[in-house]
C-alpha positions as a Markdown table, in Angstrom:
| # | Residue | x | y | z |
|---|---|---|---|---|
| 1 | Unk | 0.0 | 0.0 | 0.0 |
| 2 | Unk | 2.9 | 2.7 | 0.7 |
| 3 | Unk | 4.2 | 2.4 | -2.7 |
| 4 | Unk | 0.7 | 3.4 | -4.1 |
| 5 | Unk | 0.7 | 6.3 | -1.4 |
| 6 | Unk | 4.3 | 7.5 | -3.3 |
| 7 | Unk | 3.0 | 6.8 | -7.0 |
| 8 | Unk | 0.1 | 9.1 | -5.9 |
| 9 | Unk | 1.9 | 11.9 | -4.8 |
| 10 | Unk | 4.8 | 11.2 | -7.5 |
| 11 | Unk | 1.6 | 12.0 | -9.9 |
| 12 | Unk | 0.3 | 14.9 | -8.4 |
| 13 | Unk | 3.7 | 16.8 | -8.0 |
| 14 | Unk | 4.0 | 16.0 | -11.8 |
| 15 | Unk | 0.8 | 17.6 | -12.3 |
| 16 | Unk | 1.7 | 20.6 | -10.2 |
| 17 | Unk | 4.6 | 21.3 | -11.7 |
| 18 | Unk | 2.8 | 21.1 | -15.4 |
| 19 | Unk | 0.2 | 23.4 | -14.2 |
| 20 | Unk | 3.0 | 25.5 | -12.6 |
| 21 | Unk | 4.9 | 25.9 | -16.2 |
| 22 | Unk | 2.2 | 26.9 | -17.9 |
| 23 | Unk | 2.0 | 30.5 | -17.5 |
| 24 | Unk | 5.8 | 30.5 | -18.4 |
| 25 | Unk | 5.2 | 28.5 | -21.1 |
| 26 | Unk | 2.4 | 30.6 | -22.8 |
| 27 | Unk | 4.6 | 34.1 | -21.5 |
| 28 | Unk | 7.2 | 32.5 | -24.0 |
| 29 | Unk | 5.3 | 30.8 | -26.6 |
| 30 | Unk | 6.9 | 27.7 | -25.6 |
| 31 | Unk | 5.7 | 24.0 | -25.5 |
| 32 | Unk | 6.1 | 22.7 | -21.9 |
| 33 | Unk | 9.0 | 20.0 | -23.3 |
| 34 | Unk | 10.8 | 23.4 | -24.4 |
| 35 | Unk | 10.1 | 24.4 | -21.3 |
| 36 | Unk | 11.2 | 21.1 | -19.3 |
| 37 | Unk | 14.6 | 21.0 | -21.4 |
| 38 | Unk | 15.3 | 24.4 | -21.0 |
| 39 | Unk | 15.1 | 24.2 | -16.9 |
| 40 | Unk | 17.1 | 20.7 | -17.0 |
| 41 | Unk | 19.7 | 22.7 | -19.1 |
| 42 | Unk | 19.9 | 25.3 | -16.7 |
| 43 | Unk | 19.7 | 23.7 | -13.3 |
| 44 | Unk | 22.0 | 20.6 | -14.5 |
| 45 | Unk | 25.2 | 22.2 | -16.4 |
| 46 | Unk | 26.7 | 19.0 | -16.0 |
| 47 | Unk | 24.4 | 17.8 | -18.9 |
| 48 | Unk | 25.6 | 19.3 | -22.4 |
| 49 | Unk | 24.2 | 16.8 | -25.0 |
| 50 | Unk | 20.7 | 15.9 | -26.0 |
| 51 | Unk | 21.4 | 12.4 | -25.4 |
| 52 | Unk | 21.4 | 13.6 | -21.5 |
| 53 | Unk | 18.4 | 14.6 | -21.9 |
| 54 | Unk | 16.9 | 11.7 | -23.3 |
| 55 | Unk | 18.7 | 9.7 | -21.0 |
| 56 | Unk | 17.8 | 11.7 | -17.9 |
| 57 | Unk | 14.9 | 13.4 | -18.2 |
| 58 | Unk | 13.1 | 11.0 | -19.7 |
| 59 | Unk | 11.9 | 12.7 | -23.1 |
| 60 | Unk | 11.9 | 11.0 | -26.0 |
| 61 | Unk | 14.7 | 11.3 | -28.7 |
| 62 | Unk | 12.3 | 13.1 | -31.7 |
| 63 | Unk | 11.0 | 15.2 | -29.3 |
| 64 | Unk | 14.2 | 16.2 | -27.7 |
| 65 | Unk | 15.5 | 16.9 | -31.4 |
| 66 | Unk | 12.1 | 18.9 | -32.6 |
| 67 | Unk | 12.0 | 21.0 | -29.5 |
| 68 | Unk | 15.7 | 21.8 | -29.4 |
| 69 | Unk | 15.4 | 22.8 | -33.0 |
| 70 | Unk | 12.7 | 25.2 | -32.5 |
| 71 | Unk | 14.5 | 26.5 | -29.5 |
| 72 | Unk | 17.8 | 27.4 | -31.4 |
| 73 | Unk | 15.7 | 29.1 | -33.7 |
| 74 | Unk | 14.3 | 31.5 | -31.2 |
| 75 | Unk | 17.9 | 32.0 | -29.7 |
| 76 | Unk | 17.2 | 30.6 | -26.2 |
| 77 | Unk | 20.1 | 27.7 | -26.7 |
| 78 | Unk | 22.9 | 27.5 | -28.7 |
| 79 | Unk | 24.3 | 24.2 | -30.4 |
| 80 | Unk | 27.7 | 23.1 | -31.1 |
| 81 | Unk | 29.3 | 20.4 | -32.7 |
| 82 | Unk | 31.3 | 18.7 | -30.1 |
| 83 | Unk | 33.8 | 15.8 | -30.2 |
| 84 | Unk | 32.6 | 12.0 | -29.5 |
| 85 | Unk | 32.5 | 11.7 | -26.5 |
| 86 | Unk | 33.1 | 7.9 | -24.6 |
């Protein structure tokens, strides 16, 4: 039973949050992924490639690549072509 007590409020912090980013998102014409990588980017400058955020976040690999796309054209990120890394 406790582990449906933490999937519970696992879901409604999610759903928080969403409803949180909205107002942001909308201020900056944004889609709320935009918005998600954009505050994983910022908060977590460990993480430099899109593959971290696939891997980390969770967001799927097309997405990641659409969203980052659209976000280099408004100028909110910059990309760079980067060595292969191990």
């Amino acid at each position: 039973m406790k582990s449906l007590f933490n999937i519970g409020i696992l879901y409604k912090s999610m759903r928080l949050y969403n409803e949180m980013m909205k107002p942001l998102a909308k201020k900056y014409d944004c889609s709320s992924t935009m918005i998600d990588m954009l505050l994983f980017l910022g908060n977590n400058p460990e993480y430099k490639f899109a593959k971290d955020i696939v891997e980390v976040r969770g967001i799927k690999a097309n997405l990641v690549s659409m969203n980052l796309e659209k976000l280099v054209d408004r100028g909110f990120v910059r990309v760079f072509a980067s060595r292969k890394r191990n």
